[in-house]
Amino acid sequence: MADEQLFKTLYNWFLEERNRLSRSIMSYKKDLDLEPDRKDLKKCIEEKENRLALITEEAIQKYQAFWNTLFPHERRPCPSCFTHGEVSDLLPMPEDNGDERVRCKTCQRSFYFPSSSTDTRQ
């Protein structure tokens, strides 16, 4: 797997995760408008807002700067763990239906690298 492809996929994860969390928060808030007494929804919103607050533009830039300080054979830091202030390695996994993938040894999040695009799946 090429460094450029890996970085692009991991960089895109930040953007996709931020969008996914924003959409989820909006959806939960709509549900909460209909059922204002649901404490479980309030807790879910709070948890997602806390996660979203970690994925700032500054955090993405710090990840890129950190990536650039590493030697090519070391360039496998998990972006999810990085947003939580941890550095954890992404380990190569067997191909899955022709897609390359890596999995974080700490949080167990998987990142897929389809040969035709740079989408990630979880």
Coordinates of C-alpha atoms in Angstrom, one line a residue:
M1 CA 0.0 0.0 0.0
A2 CA 1.5 3.3 -1.0
D3 CA 2.0 6.0 1.6
E4 CA 0.1 8.6 -0.5
Q5 CA -3.0 6.3 -0.8
L6 CA -2.9 5.4 2.9
F7 CA -2.6 9.1 4.0
K8 CA -5.4 10.2 1.6
T9 CA -7.7 7.5 3.0
L10 CA -6.9 8.4 6.6
Y11 CA -7.2 12.1 5.9
N12 CA -10.6 11.4 4.3
W13 CA -11.6 9.5 7.5
F14 CA -11.4 12.7 9.5
L15 CA -13.7 14.5 7.1
E16 CA -16.2 11.6 6.8
E17 CA -16.3 11.1 10.5
R18 CA -16.9 14.8 11.1
N19 CA -19.8 14.7 8.6
R20 CA -21.2 11.4 10.0
L21 CA -21.2 12.7 13.5
S22 CA -22.8 16.0 12.5
R23 CA -25.6 14.2 10.6
S24 CA -26.2 11.9 13.6
I25 CA -26.4 14.8 16.1
M26 CA -28.9 16.6 13.9
S27 CA -31.0 13.4 13.6
Y28 CA -30.9 12.8 17.4
K29 CA -31.8 16.5 18.0
K30 CA -34.9 16.1 15.8
D31 CA -35.9 13.0 17.7
L32 CA -35.4 14.9 21.0
D33 CA -37.7 17.7 19.8
L34 CA -40.4 15.0 19.4
E35 CA -39.6 13.3 22.8
P36 CA -37.9 16.0 25.0
D37 CA -37.8 13.7 28.1
R38 CA -35.6 11.0 26.5
K39 CA -32.4 11.0 28.6
D40 CA -30.8 8.4 26.4
L41 CA -31.0 10.7 23.4
K42 CA -29.5 13.6 25.4
K43 CA -26.6 11.3 26.4
C44 CA -26.1 10.2 22.8
I45 CA -26.0 13.8 21.6
E46 CA -23.5 14.8 24.3
E47 CA -21.2 11.8 23.5
K48 CA -21.3 12.6 19.8
E49 CA -20.8 16.3 20.3
N50 CA -17.7 15.5 22.5
R51 CA -16.3 13.2 19.7
L52 CA -17.0 15.8 17.1
A53 CA -15.2 18.5 19.1
L54 CA -12.0 16.4 18.9
I55 CA -12.0 16.4 15.0
T56 CA -11.1 20.0 14.4
E57 CA -9.2 21.4 11.5
E58 CA -6.3 21.9 13.9
A59 CA -6.4 18.2 14.9
I60 CA -6.3 17.2 11.2
Q61 CA -3.4 19.5 10.6
K62 CA -1.5 18.1 13.6
Y63 CA -2.1 14.6 12.3
Q64 CA -0.7 15.6 8.9
A65 CA 2.3 17.2 10.6
F66 CA 2.9 14.2 12.7
W67 CA 2.6 11.9 9.7
N68 CA 5.3 13.9 7.9
T69 CA 7.7 13.5 10.8
L70 CA 7.6 9.7 10.5
F71 CA 9.8 7.6 8.3
P72 CA 7.7 5.9 5.5
H73 CA 7.8 2.4 7.2
E74 CA 6.4 4.0 10.4
R75 CA 3.5 5.8 8.7
R76 CA 0.6 4.0 10.1
P77 CA -0.8 6.1 13.0
C78 CA -4.6 5.6 13.7
P79 CA -6.4 8.9 13.1
S80 CA -9.2 7.9 15.6
C81 CA -6.7 7.3 18.4
F82 CA -4.8 10.4 17.4
T83 CA -7.9 12.5 18.0
H84 CA -7.9 11.1 21.6
G85 CA -4.3 12.0 22.2
E86 CA -2.9 8.5 21.6
V87 CA -0.6 7.1 19.0
S88 CA -1.5 3.6 17.9
D89 CA -0.3 1.6 14.9
L90 CA -2.5 0.4 12.1
L91 CA -1.7 -3.2 11.2
P92 CA -2.1 -4.6 7.7
M93 CA -4.9 -7.2 7.5
P94 CA -5.7 -9.8 4.8
E95 CA -7.4 -8.4 1.8
D96 CA -11.2 -8.4 1.9
N97 CA -12.9 -8.9 -1.4
G98 CA -9.9 -7.3 -3.2
D99 CA -9.8 -4.3 -0.8
E100 CA -6.7 -3.6 1.2
R101 CA -7.3 -2.9 4.8
V102 CA -5.6 -2.0 8.1
R103 CA -6.9 -2.3 11.6
C104 CA -5.9 -0.3 14.7
K105 CA -4.2 -2.4 17.3
T106 CA -5.8 -0.3 20.1
C107 CA -9.3 0.8 19.1
Q108 CA -9.8 -2.0 16.5
R109 CA -11.2 0.4 13.9
S110 CA -10.7 -0.8 10.4
F111 CA -9.9 1.3 7.4
Y112 CA -10.5 -0.1 3.9
F113 CA -8.7 0.9 0.7
P114 CA -10.7 0.0 -2.3
S115 CA -8.7 -0.2 -5.5
S116 CA -11.1 2.0 -7.4
S117 CA -11.5 4.8 -4.8
T118 CA -10.3 6.1 -1.4
D119 CA -13.6 5.6 0.5
T120 CA -13.4 4.2 4.1
R121 CA -15.8 1.8 5.7
Q122 CA -16.2 0.9 9.3

